[in-house]
Amino acid sequence: VDTASPPARRHQRNARGQGARLTGDIVSGAVAVIEREGSAEAVTLRAVARQIGIAAPSIYAHFPDRDAIVMAVVTRVFGELAAAIGYGTEAAGPDPVGRLVAGCEAYVGFGLAHPARYGVLFSGRRAQDYAAAGPAARGRPESGSEAFGLFVSAIEDCVSAGVCASTDAAADAAALWVGCHGTVSLRTALASRFPWPEPGGFVRGLALTLAKITVTEQPRATE
Amino acid sequence: VDTASPPARRHQRNARGQGARLTGDIVSGAVAVIEREGSAEAVTLRAVARQIGIAAPSIYAHFPDRDAIVMAVVTRVFGELAAAIGYGTEAAGPDPVGRLVAGCEAYVGFGLAHPARYGVLFSGRRAQDYAAAGPAARGRPESGSEAFGLFVSAIEDCVSAGVCASTDAAADAAALWVGCHGTVSLRTALASRFPWPEPGGFVRGLALTLAKITVTEQPRATE
DNA sequence: TGTACATCAGTGAACGCGCGTTCACTGATGTAC
DNA sequence: TGTACATCAGTGAACGCGCGTTCACTGATGTAC
């Protein structure tokens, strides 16, 4: 592997008072390294510094150590994942079943489209602690719970609409999350070496089954 | 982390003609390192050598490089997993639904009991290739498929017994595998930071749902 | 308007470490004659 | 029964590398007087 790639281009010095911008650049550089190398192990201070064209010690003004960078990456990627789910859900229209299915498809779609980034969320033994307790997560209680909360409300909406037999939204949301995560994780790991059913229908079926949906086709509810 | 632990004890030299025994010891040592450090990243030639009390270069007589050791570990652990599933299934008795549920519980139980070992199976981007194509896997076609095959036959047995609505055993076995793997992976990653339902009932419900079981209590079929 | 100074943003060289890998080797054990 | 030799199982020192981290520093820019 061509690990020691040259320093791309020299990072342009930030203006006085704008030094904090480099913090974001470092996180972006770490994500770029992860995407290029395929794993969070590749996030070293020197690799990140090369990626964005700075000297390695410059990072210490922004992060106390390597783990803090990975922590910030986890927080950012959890945000991207939640945004992808939210976007997919909104694009699906008003039908709660359609929204739930679209949210799950968006989750799986994000994970399969960005396997390295997705993997960072669950690879580190302590990644989840970073996401919840790290300095970059100030203001938001638990990044991991954001995705879970979206699953819970999707199920609750279906229950309210009378198309879902769930009596414990939290438990069924956990099953839904397990299904979506398992799909991404297993397909990514075993890749093409396995005769997988096509993801589209598979995820839809998984979502409808695990969420205990009773009426799949919901004709325009009000109008 | 106390990485550089002392060499435990000196490995006793194998008798003439028994040099191949060290091959197995190296794999066992690698598994021990993984269990102790929690990740396959910790498997270095020197760490494994320290673990079993040999000099690092001695490994080259048995494995061409580091990756080959990890490959052999993956093959061994896939075997352990399949054995655990088989044992759980057999202990459940003759009822096909009970056997299917027990197999899933054994899968999840193995994964939660040995998270580091289980993680090796799916962590490396190429771990699955090792399991199928590596020299240590000679004679068995695809280690990963072993677990999958057990899921398929469990579903087929339920269909034969008339207690399962599955019309595509392979697709439903994939869903079952996704559910079991997702449970292990997500619970391991998020650990106690999340209000998980207790594993027992959760896995049972997941298995019955995903396998499309129609009759859960099967009174002694014949007798 | 000038000038000394503080601060900011970031650098370059160096340290000690564990790593994979190579090399020439050592010492025990079996075997041909 | 002896002895030279081949083989086996494994060693110890050394290499060059990328790493995290430290240290003293540089040069631009704003600010007090």
Short mmCIF file of C-alpha atoms (C1' of nucleotides) in Angstrom, two decimals:
data_model
loop_
_atom_site.label_atom_id
_atom_site.label_comp_id
_atom_site.label_asym_id
_atom_site.label_seq_id
_atom_site.Cartn_x
_atom_site.Cartn_y
_atom_site.Cartn_z
CA VAL A 1 0.00 0.00 0.00
CA ASP A 2 1.28 3.45 -0.87
CA THR A 3 1.00 4.72 2.68
CA ALA A 4 3.40 7.62 2.61
CA SER A 5 1.77 9.76 -0.02
CA PRO A 6 3.19 13.26 -0.39
CA PRO A 7 1.64 16.18 1.48
CA ALA A 8 -0.86 16.99 -1.26
CA ARG A 9 -0.55 20.77 -1.07
CA ARG A 10 0.50 23.20 1.57
CA HIS A 11 -2.33 24.25 3.80
CA GLN A 12 -2.88 27.98 3.56
CA ARG A 13 -2.32 29.66 6.88
CA ASN A 14 -5.55 30.84 8.46
CA ALA A 15 -6.01 34.50 9.23
CA ARG A 16 -5.54 35.72 12.75
CA GLY A 17 -8.53 34.74 14.90
CA GLN A 18 -9.56 32.04 12.41
CA GLY A 19 -7.25 29.37 13.76
CA ALA A 20 -10.22 27.28 14.83
CA ARG A 21 -11.00 26.54 11.20
CA LEU A 22 -8.14 24.06 11.17
CA THR A 23 -10.07 21.97 13.71
CA GLY A 24 -12.71 21.24 11.11
CA ASP A 25 -10.09 20.68 8.42
CA ILE A 26 -8.40 18.09 10.61
CA VAL A 27 -11.66 16.16 11.03
CA SER A 28 -12.29 16.35 7.28
CA GLY A 29 -8.76 15.15 6.64
CA ALA A 30 -9.28 12.23 9.01
CA VAL A 31 -12.48 11.27 7.18
CA ALA A 32 -10.60 11.47 3.87
CA VAL A 33 -7.89 9.19 5.23
CA ILE A 34 -10.52 6.73 6.43
CA GLU A 35 -12.25 6.72 3.05
CA ARG A 36 -8.96 6.24 1.22
CA GLU A 37 -7.50 3.53 3.46
CA GLY A 38 -10.78 1.91 4.42
CA SER A 39 -10.31 1.83 8.16
CA ALA A 40 -10.00 4.05 11.21
CA GLU A 41 -6.66 2.40 12.01
CA ALA A 42 -5.17 4.54 9.25
CA VAL A 43 -5.95 7.72 11.17
CA THR A 44 -2.54 8.69 12.49
CA LEU A 45 -1.48 12.22 13.32
CA ARG A 46 1.06 12.13 10.52
CA ALA A 47 -1.34 10.72 7.94
CA VAL A 48 -3.92 13.37 8.74
CA ALA A 49 -1.27 16.09 8.66
CA ARG A 50 -0.07 14.88 5.25
CA GLN A 51 -3.64 14.76 3.99
CA ILE A 52 -4.32 18.43 4.69
CA GLY A 53 -0.81 19.73 4.16
CA ILE A 54 0.25 20.77 7.67
CA ALA A 55 2.98 19.68 10.03
CA ALA A 56 1.99 16.90 12.42
CA PRO A 57 2.60 18.87 15.65
CA SER A 58 0.16 21.55 14.49
CA ILE A 59 -2.65 19.16 15.40
CA TYR A 60 -1.89 19.49 19.11
CA ALA A 61 -3.31 23.00 19.16
CA HIS A 62 -6.67 21.48 18.24
CA PHE A 63 -6.81 17.94 19.64
CA PRO A 64 -5.08 16.50 22.69
CA ASP A 65 -4.29 13.19 20.99
CA ARG A 66 -5.14 10.76 18.23
CA ASP A 67 -8.24 9.36 19.94
CA ALA A 68 -9.79 12.81 20.14
CA ILE A 69 -9.66 13.06 16.35
CA VAL A 70 -11.39 9.72 15.91
CA MET A 71 -13.97 10.81 18.49
CA ALA A 72 -14.70 13.93 16.47
CA VAL A 73 -15.00 11.85 13.31
CA VAL A 74 -17.51 9.54 14.98
CA THR A 75 -19.60 12.51 16.06
CA ARG A 76 -19.57 13.98 12.58
CA VAL A 77 -20.43 10.71 10.85
CA PHE A 78 -23.29 9.99 13.27
CA GLY A 79 -24.60 13.41 12.26
CA GLU A 80 -24.27 12.58 8.58
CA LEU A 81 -26.10 9.29 9.11
CA ALA A 82 -28.96 10.96 10.98
CA ALA A 83 -29.18 13.60 8.25
CA ALA A 84 -29.34 10.93 5.56
CA ILE A 85 -32.16 9.14 7.40
CA GLY A 86 -34.00 12.40 7.92
CA TYR A 87 -33.64 13.35 4.29
CA GLY A 88 -34.86 9.95 3.07
CA THR A 89 -37.81 10.06 5.44
CA GLU A 90 -38.90 13.52 4.38
CA ALA A 91 -38.61 12.67 0.70
CA ALA A 92 -41.02 9.75 1.21
CA GLY A 93 -44.09 11.89 1.80
CA PRO A 94 -46.75 11.65 4.51
CA ASP A 95 -47.54 7.91 4.69
CA PRO A 96 -45.99 6.65 7.95
CA VAL A 97 -45.22 3.18 6.58
CA GLY A 98 -43.57 4.67 3.52
CA ARG A 99 -41.57 6.99 5.77
CA LEU A 100 -40.42 4.16 8.00
CA VAL A 101 -39.33 2.04 5.05
CA ALA A 102 -37.60 5.00 3.43
CA GLY A 103 -35.75 5.76 6.64
CA CYS A 104 -34.44 2.22 6.87
CA GLU A 105 -33.47 2.24 3.21
CA ALA A 106 -31.65 5.53 3.73
CA TYR A 107 -29.80 4.05 6.72
CA VAL A 108 -28.71 0.98 4.78
CA GLY A 109 -28.00 3.06 1.70
CA PHE A 110 -25.70 5.36 3.65
CA GLY A 111 -23.88 2.44 5.22
CA LEU A 112 -23.35 0.58 1.95
CA ALA A 113 -22.34 3.75 0.11
CA HIS A 114 -19.77 4.75 2.74
CA PRO A 115 -18.65 1.49 4.35
CA ALA A 116 -15.42 2.85 5.82
CA ARG A 117 -17.10 5.86 7.38
CA TYR A 118 -19.96 3.71 8.68
CA GLY A 119 -17.54 1.21 10.10
CA VAL A 120 -15.88 3.84 12.26
CA LEU A 121 -19.12 4.27 14.19
CA PHE A 122 -19.00 0.75 15.54
CA SER A 123 -15.42 -0.42 15.15
CA GLY A 124 -13.63 1.19 18.07
CA ARG A 125 -14.39 -0.46 21.35
CA ARG A 126 -14.83 2.99 22.79
CA ALA A 127 -16.14 4.82 19.72
CA GLN A 128 -19.57 5.06 21.26
CA ASP A 129 -18.14 6.72 24.35
CA TYR A 130 -16.46 9.30 22.17
CA ALA A 131 -19.74 10.05 20.48
CA ALA A 132 -21.54 10.64 23.75
CA ALA A 133 -18.96 12.06 26.10
CA GLY A 134 -16.38 13.76 23.90
CA PRO A 135 -15.83 17.51 23.77
CA ALA A 136 -16.94 17.64 20.14
CA ALA A 137 -20.32 16.24 21.24
CA ARG A 138 -21.06 19.12 23.59
CA GLY A 139 -24.69 20.10 23.44
CA ARG A 140 -26.05 16.88 22.05
CA PRO A 141 -26.75 14.13 24.59
CA GLU A 142 -25.95 10.91 22.71
CA SER A 143 -25.18 10.81 19.04
CA GLY A 144 -25.88 7.11 18.78
CA SER A 145 -29.34 7.58 20.22
CA GLU A 146 -30.20 10.01 17.46
CA ALA A 147 -30.63 7.23 14.93
CA PHE A 148 -32.46 5.13 17.50
CA GLY A 149 -34.84 7.99 18.27
CA LEU A 150 -35.71 8.25 14.60
CA PHE A 151 -36.62 4.56 14.54
CA VAL A 152 -38.76 4.92 17.66
CA SER A 153 -40.77 7.82 16.32
CA ALA A 154 -41.20 6.15 12.94
CA ILE A 155 -42.78 3.17 14.68
CA GLU A 156 -44.92 5.35 16.94
CA ASP A 157 -46.26 7.19 13.93
CA CYS A 158 -47.27 3.87 12.37
CA VAL A 159 -48.97 2.80 15.60
CA SER A 160 -50.90 6.07 15.72
CA ALA A 161 -52.01 5.53 12.14
CA GLY A 162 -53.29 2.08 13.09
CA VAL A 163 -51.05 0.18 10.69
CA CYS A 164 -48.61 -1.28 13.19
CA ALA A 165 -49.12 -3.97 15.82
CA SER A 166 -46.22 -2.87 17.99
CA THR A 167 -46.89 -2.65 21.71
CA ASP A 168 -43.33 -1.70 22.66
CA ALA A 169 -41.93 0.88 20.28
CA ALA A 170 -38.51 0.90 21.96
CA ALA A 171 -38.06 -2.86 21.68
CA ASP A 172 -39.21 -2.94 18.09
CA ALA A 173 -37.03 0.05 17.23
CA ALA A 174 -34.10 -1.87 18.65
CA ALA A 175 -34.98 -4.80 16.39
CA LEU A 176 -35.22 -2.43 13.45
CA TRP A 177 -31.83 -0.93 14.23
CA VAL A 178 -30.36 -4.41 14.61
CA GLY A 179 -31.76 -5.35 11.22
CA CYS A 180 -30.47 -2.27 9.43
CA HIS A 181 -27.06 -2.41 11.10
CA GLY A 182 -26.74 -6.14 10.52
CA THR A 183 -27.54 -5.70 6.85
CA VAL A 184 -24.87 -3.04 6.40
CA SER A 185 -22.27 -4.80 8.50
CA LEU A 186 -22.69 -8.28 7.08
CA ARG A 187 -22.98 -7.20 3.45
CA THR A 188 -19.95 -4.97 3.80
CA ALA A 189 -17.89 -7.70 5.43
CA LEU A 190 -18.84 -10.51 3.08
CA ALA A 191 -19.17 -8.21 0.07
CA SER A 192 -19.71 -9.96 -3.21
CA ARG A 193 -18.51 -13.31 -1.95
CA PHE A 194 -22.05 -14.16 -1.08
CA PRO A 195 -25.27 -14.52 -3.09
CA TRP A 196 -27.13 -11.71 -1.38
CA PRO A 197 -30.67 -10.86 -2.32
CA GLU A 198 -30.83 -7.37 -3.84
CA PRO A 199 -30.81 -4.77 -1.05
CA GLY A 200 -33.97 -2.91 -2.07
CA GLY A 201 -36.63 -5.51 -1.47
CA PHE A 202 -34.64 -7.11 1.31
CA VAL A 203 -34.55 -3.99 3.46
CA ARG A 204 -38.20 -3.24 2.77
CA GLY A 205 -39.22 -6.72 3.86
CA LEU A 206 -36.99 -6.56 6.90
CA ALA A 207 -38.44 -3.21 7.95
CA LEU A 208 -42.07 -4.25 7.50
CA THR A 209 -41.51 -7.51 9.36
CA LEU A 210 -39.51 -6.16 12.29
CA ALA A 211 -41.72 -3.12 12.78
CA LYS A 212 -44.81 -5.36 12.84
CA ILE A 213 -46.55 -3.48 10.06
CA THR A 214 -50.05 -4.81 9.43
CA VAL A 215 -51.14 -2.70 6.45
CA THR A 216 -48.40 -2.14 3.91
CA GLU A 217 -50.25 -0.15 1.27
CA GLN A 218 -51.69 2.95 2.84
CA PRO A 219 -53.94 4.80 0.36
CA ARG A 220 -53.68 8.59 0.77
CA ALA A 221 -54.96 8.87 4.32
CA THR A 222 -56.59 12.30 4.19
CA GLU A 223 -57.66 14.20 1.07
CA VAL B 1 -1.89 -0.25 27.94
CA ASP B 2 0.77 -2.67 29.10
CA THR B 3 1.60 -3.77 25.59
CA ALA B 4 5.08 -5.12 26.07
CA SER B 5 4.37 -7.88 28.53
CA PRO B 6 7.24 -10.27 29.19
CA PRO B 7 7.51 -13.53 27.23
CA ALA B 8 5.41 -15.50 29.67
CA ARG B 9 7.52 -18.65 29.63
CA ARG B 10 9.92 -20.18 27.22
CA HIS B 11 8.27 -22.38 24.69
CA GLN B 12 9.55 -25.92 24.97
CA ARG B 13 11.28 -27.02 21.81
CA ASN B 14 9.26 -29.54 19.85
CA ALA B 15 10.75 -32.94 19.18
CA ARG B 16 12.20 -33.67 15.80
CA GLY B 17 9.42 -34.18 13.25
CA GLN B 18 6.91 -32.40 15.49
CA GLY B 19 7.77 -28.88 14.35
CA ALA B 20 4.32 -28.46 12.82
CA ARG B 21 2.84 -28.32 16.30
CA LEU B 22 4.10 -24.77 16.62
CA THR B 23 1.74 -23.79 13.80
CA GLY B 24 -1.23 -24.49 16.02
CA ASP B 25 0.42 -22.83 18.99
CA ILE B 26 0.90 -19.67 16.95
CA VAL B 27 -2.79 -19.56 16.07
CA SER B 28 -3.72 -20.15 19.70
CA GLY B 29 -1.33 -17.41 20.74
CA ALA B 30 -2.88 -15.01 18.24
CA VAL B 31 -6.34 -15.80 19.61
CA ALA B 32 -5.05 -15.16 23.14
CA VAL B 33 -3.62 -11.81 22.08
CA ILE B 34 -6.94 -10.87 20.47
CA GLU B 35 -8.86 -11.83 23.61
CA ARG B 36 -6.47 -9.89 25.82
CA GLU B 37 -6.22 -6.74 23.69
CA GLY B 38 -9.73 -6.86 22.28
CA SER B 39 -8.88 -6.44 18.63
CA ALA B 40 -7.16 -8.14 15.71
CA GLU B 41 -4.96 -5.06 15.30
CA ALA B 42 -3.00 -6.30 18.29
CA VAL B 43 -1.89 -9.40 16.39
CA THR B 44 1.71 -8.55 15.55
CA LEU B 45 4.43 -11.09 14.96
CA ARG B 46 6.23 -9.90 18.06
CA ALA B 47 3.13 -9.92 20.27
CA VAL B 48 2.27 -13.46 19.24
CA ALA B 49 5.87 -14.55 19.74
CA ARG B 50 5.90 -13.04 23.24
CA GLN B 51 2.58 -14.70 24.00
CA ILE B 52 3.85 -18.20 23.34
CA GLY B 53 7.47 -17.67 24.36
CA ILE B 54 9.32 -17.97 21.07
CA ALA B 55 11.47 -15.61 19.04
CA ALA B 56 9.57 -13.58 16.45
CA PRO B 57 11.47 -14.89 13.39
CA SER B 58 10.48 -18.45 14.31
CA ILE B 59 7.03 -17.68 12.98
CA TYR B 60 8.32 -17.48 9.41
CA ALA B 61 8.78 -21.22 9.29
CA HIS B 62 5.01 -21.57 9.72
CA PHE B 63 3.37 -18.49 8.21
CA PRO B 64 4.57 -16.29 5.36
CA ASP B 65 3.44 -13.06 7.03
CA ARG B 66 1.18 -11.44 9.59
CA ASP B 67 -1.96 -11.65 7.45
CA ALA B 68 -1.63 -15.40 7.16
CA ILE B 69 -1.86 -15.70 10.95
CA VAL B 70 -5.04 -13.62 11.04
CA MET B 71 -6.41 -15.72 8.22
CA ALA B 72 -5.81 -18.88 10.21
CA VAL B 73 -7.48 -17.31 13.25
CA VAL B 74 -10.55 -16.45 11.19
CA THR B 75 -10.79 -20.00 9.96
CA ARG B 76 -10.49 -21.40 13.47
CA VAL B 77 -13.05 -19.02 14.96
CA PHE B 78 -15.57 -19.68 12.19
CA GLY B 79 -15.19 -23.33 13.12
CA GLU B 80 -15.76 -22.57 16.80
CA LEU B 81 -18.87 -20.57 15.93
CA ALA B 82 -20.31 -23.34 13.77
CA ALA B 83 -19.57 -25.84 16.54
CA ALA B 84 -21.36 -23.67 19.10
CA ILE B 85 -24.41 -23.40 16.86
CA GLY B 86 -24.39 -27.12 16.21
CA TYR B 87 -24.07 -27.91 19.89
CA GLY B 88 -26.92 -25.55 20.83
CA THR B 89 -29.12 -26.99 18.11
CA GLU B 90 -28.54 -30.58 19.12
CA ALA B 91 -29.18 -29.81 22.79
CA ALA B 92 -32.61 -28.40 21.90
CA GLY B 93 -34.17 -31.73 20.98
CA PRO B 94 -36.23 -32.71 17.96
CA ASP B 95 -38.69 -29.80 17.55
CA PRO B 96 -37.53 -27.86 14.46
CA VAL B 97 -38.71 -24.49 15.80
CA GLY B 98 -36.95 -25.09 19.09
CA ARG B 99 -33.82 -26.09 17.20
CA LEU B 100 -33.91 -22.98 15.04
CA VAL B 101 -34.36 -20.70 18.03
CA ALA B 102 -31.65 -22.52 19.95
CA GLY B 103 -29.25 -22.20 17.04
CA CYS B 104 -29.82 -18.45 16.87
CA GLU B 105 -29.42 -18.13 20.62
CA ALA B 106 -26.20 -20.11 20.44
CA TYR B 107 -24.91 -17.84 17.66
CA VAL B 108 -25.69 -14.67 19.61
CA GLY B 109 -24.46 -16.25 22.83
CA PHE B 110 -21.12 -17.10 21.28
CA GLY B 111 -20.74 -13.60 19.84
CA LEU B 112 -21.59 -11.84 23.10
CA ALA B 113 -19.43 -14.19 25.15
CA HIS B 114 -16.38 -13.74 22.90
CA PRO B 115 -16.78 -10.30 21.33
CA ALA B 116 -13.13 -9.88 20.34
CA ARG B 117 -12.95 -13.27 18.69
CA TYR B 118 -16.28 -12.75 16.96
CA GLY B 119 -15.20 -9.32 15.77
CA VAL B 120 -12.23 -10.75 13.92
CA LEU B 121 -14.58 -12.63 11.61
CA PHE B 122 -16.01 -9.45 10.18
CA SER B 123 -13.53 -6.71 10.98
CA GLY B 124 -10.82 -7.14 8.39
CA ARG B 125 -11.85 -5.96 4.98
CA ARG B 126 -10.39 -9.14 3.62
CA ALA B 127 -11.04 -11.47 6.55
CA GLN B 128 -13.69 -13.31 4.58
CA ASP B 129 -11.24 -13.93 1.76
CA TYR B 130 -8.80 -15.42 4.20
CA ALA B 131 -11.47 -17.76 5.48
CA ALA B 132 -12.30 -19.03 2.03
CA ALA B 133 -9.09 -18.89 0.06
CA GLY B 134 -6.30 -19.17 2.60
CA PRO B 135 -4.02 -22.15 2.89
CA ALA B 136 -5.33 -22.93 6.37
CA ALA B 137 -8.80 -23.31 4.86
CA ARG B 138 -7.76 -26.07 2.51
CA GLY B 139 -10.46 -28.70 2.22
CA ARG B 140 -13.38 -26.64 3.34
CA PRO B 141 -15.00 -24.50 0.68
CA GLU B 142 -16.18 -21.40 2.52
CA SER B 143 -16.05 -21.08 6.28
CA GLY B 144 -18.48 -18.19 6.33
CA SER B 145 -21.05 -20.25 4.48
CA GLU B 146 -20.99 -22.88 7.18
CA ALA B 147 -23.05 -20.74 9.55
CA PHE B 148 -25.31 -19.71 6.70
CA GLY B 149 -25.91 -23.32 5.71
CA LEU B 150 -27.00 -24.10 9.25
CA PHE B 151 -29.57 -21.30 9.08
CA VAL B 152 -30.85 -22.54 5.73
CA SER B 153 -31.38 -26.11 6.89
CA ALA B 154 -33.00 -24.96 10.12
CA ILE B 155 -35.57 -23.04 8.10
CA GLU B 156 -36.08 -25.90 5.66
CA ASP B 157 -36.76 -28.26 8.54
CA CYS B 158 -39.42 -25.90 9.84
CA VAL B 159 -41.00 -25.66 6.40
CA SER B 160 -41.08 -29.45 6.14
CA ALA B 161 -42.76 -29.62 9.52
CA GLY B 162 -45.43 -27.20 8.31
CA VAL B 163 -44.68 -24.53 10.91
CA CYS B 164 -42.95 -22.00 8.69
CA ALA B 165 -44.34 -19.80 5.93
CA SER B 166 -41.02 -19.29 4.19
CA THR B 167 -41.03 -19.69 0.42
CA ASP B 168 -37.37 -18.77 -0.04
CA ALA B 169 -35.21 -20.43 2.58
CA ALA B 170 -32.02 -18.76 1.35
CA ALA B 171 -33.48 -15.25 1.56
CA ASP B 172 -34.98 -15.85 4.98
CA ALA B 173 -31.76 -17.45 6.20
CA ALA B 174 -29.96 -14.30 5.10
CA ALA B 175 -32.43 -12.25 7.13
CA LEU B 176 -31.88 -14.54 10.10
CA TRP B 177 -28.12 -14.20 9.79
CA VAL B 178 -28.45 -10.42 9.49
CA GLY B 179 -30.55 -10.37 12.64
CA CYS B 180 -28.18 -12.51 14.68
CA HIS B 181 -25.08 -10.71 13.46
CA GLY B 182 -26.68 -7.30 13.95
CA THR B 183 -27.61 -8.20 17.51
CA VAL B 184 -24.09 -9.25 18.38
CA SER B 185 -22.40 -6.39 16.57
CA LEU B 186 -24.64 -3.60 17.81
CA ARG B 187 -24.82 -4.80 21.40
CA THR B 188 -21.09 -5.28 21.51
CA ALA B 189 -20.41 -1.84 20.08
CA LEU B 190 -22.88 0.06 22.21
CA ALA B 191 -22.44 -2.22 25.22
CA SER B 192 -24.16 -1.04 28.36
CA ARG B 193 -24.58 2.50 27.15
CA PHE B 194 -27.95 1.59 25.79
CA PRO B 195 -31.18 0.27 27.36
CA TRP B 196 -31.21 -3.03 25.51
CA PRO B 197 -34.00 -5.50 26.04
CA GLU B 198 -32.65 -8.67 27.63
CA PRO B 199 -31.02 -10.86 24.96
CA GLY B 200 -33.00 -14.03 25.59
CA GLY B 201 -36.48 -12.99 24.60
CA PHE B 202 -35.15 -10.56 22.04
CA VAL B 203 -33.31 -13.18 20.02
CA ARG B 204 -36.20 -15.61 20.28
CA GLY B 205 -38.62 -13.00 18.94
CA LEU B 206 -36.21 -11.98 16.21
CA ALA B 207 -35.73 -15.58 15.11
CA LEU B 208 -39.43 -16.43 15.06
CA THR B 209 -40.28 -13.24 13.18
CA LEU B 210 -37.51 -13.37 10.58
CA ALA B 211 -37.91 -17.09 9.91
CA LYS B 212 -41.66 -16.61 9.39
CA ILE B 213 -42.61 -19.18 11.97
CA THR B 214 -46.38 -19.71 12.11
CA VAL B 215 -46.67 -22.16 15.01
CA THR B 216 -44.35 -21.43 17.90
CA GLU B 217 -45.32 -24.17 20.33
CA GLN B 218 -44.90 -27.52 18.70
CA PRO B 219 -46.30 -30.28 20.90
CA ARG B 220 -44.25 -33.48 20.62
CA ALA B 221 -44.80 -34.20 16.95
CA THR B 222 -44.60 -37.97 16.96
CA GLU B 223 -44.96 -40.30 19.89
"C1'" DT C 1 2.02 58.51 12.57
"C1'" DG C 2 5.49 55.53 14.41
"C1'" DT C 3 7.26 51.73 17.11
"C1'" DA C 4 7.78 48.21 20.57
"C1'" DC C 5 5.59 44.27 21.96
"C1'" DA C 6 2.21 40.50 22.66
"C1'" DT C 7 -0.22 37.12 20.51
"C1'" DC C 8 -1.49 33.94 17.10
"C1'" DA C 9 -0.85 30.06 13.72
"C1'" DG C 10 2.00 26.99 12.65
"C1'" DT C 11 7.03 24.71 11.72
"C1'" DG C 12 11.24 21.53 11.72
"C1'" DA C 13 14.23 18.63 14.06
"C1'" DA C 14 14.64 15.25 17.22
"C1'" DC C 15 13.57 11.55 20.84
"C1'" DG C 16 12.48 6.77 21.79
"C1'" DC C 17 9.40 2.92 20.57
"C1'" DG C 18 7.43 -1.23 18.44
"C1'" DC C 19 7.07 -2.98 14.24
"C1'" DG C 20 8.07 -6.55 9.93
"C1'" DT C 21 11.68 -8.64 8.08
"C1'" DT C 22 16.66 -10.29 6.96
"C1'" DC C 23 20.63 -12.66 8.09
"C1'" DA C 24 23.92 -15.74 9.81
"C1'" DC C 25 23.89 -18.72 13.52
"C1'" DT C 26 23.26 -22.73 17.23
"C1'" DG C 27 22.47 -26.90 19.24
"C1'" DA C 28 19.97 -31.18 19.38
"C1'" DT C 29 18.72 -35.38 16.90
"C1'" DG C 30 18.50 -38.74 13.61
"C1'" DT C 31 21.01 -41.47 9.81
"C1'" DA C 32 24.44 -43.38 6.44
"C1'" DC C 33 28.45 -45.82 6.40
"C1'" DT D 1 29.74 -49.93 17.83
"C1'" DG D 2 31.55 -45.54 16.36
"C1'" DT D 3 31.60 -41.28 13.81
"C1'" DA D 4 30.79 -37.84 10.32
"C1'" DC D 5 27.19 -35.42 8.50
"C1'" DA D 6 22.54 -33.75 7.22
"C1'" DT D 7 18.50 -32.03 8.91
"C1'" DC D 8 15.40 -29.98 11.99
"C1'" DA D 9 13.63 -26.40 15.27
"C1'" DG D 10 14.48 -22.35 16.58
"C1'" DT D 11 17.62 -17.99 18.09
"C1'" DG D 12 19.72 -13.18 18.53
"C1'" DA D 13 21.23 -9.12 16.48
"C1'" DA D 14 20.36 -5.84 13.30
"C1'" DC D 15 18.12 -2.99 9.45
"C1'" DG D 16 14.97 0.69 8.19
"C1'" DC D 17 10.29 2.53 8.88
"C1'" DG D 18 6.32 5.15 10.59
"C1'" DC D 19 4.62 6.37 14.67
"C1'" DG D 20 3.23 9.82 18.95
"C1'" DT D 21 5.10 13.33 21.18
"C1'" DT D 22 8.47 17.14 22.87
"C1'" DC D 23 10.90 21.19 22.18
"C1'" DA D 24 12.50 25.52 20.82
"C1'" DC D 25 11.50 28.25 17.06
"C1'" DT D 26 9.50 31.60 13.16
"C1'" DG D 27 7.05 34.93 10.95
"C1'" DA D 28 2.82 37.47 10.37
"C1'" DT D 29 -0.60 40.45 12.53
"C1'" DG D 30 -2.88 43.13 15.68
"C1'" DT D 31 -2.53 46.60 19.67
"C1'" DA D 32 -0.89 49.81 23.40
"C1'" DC D 33 1.38 53.93 23.92
#
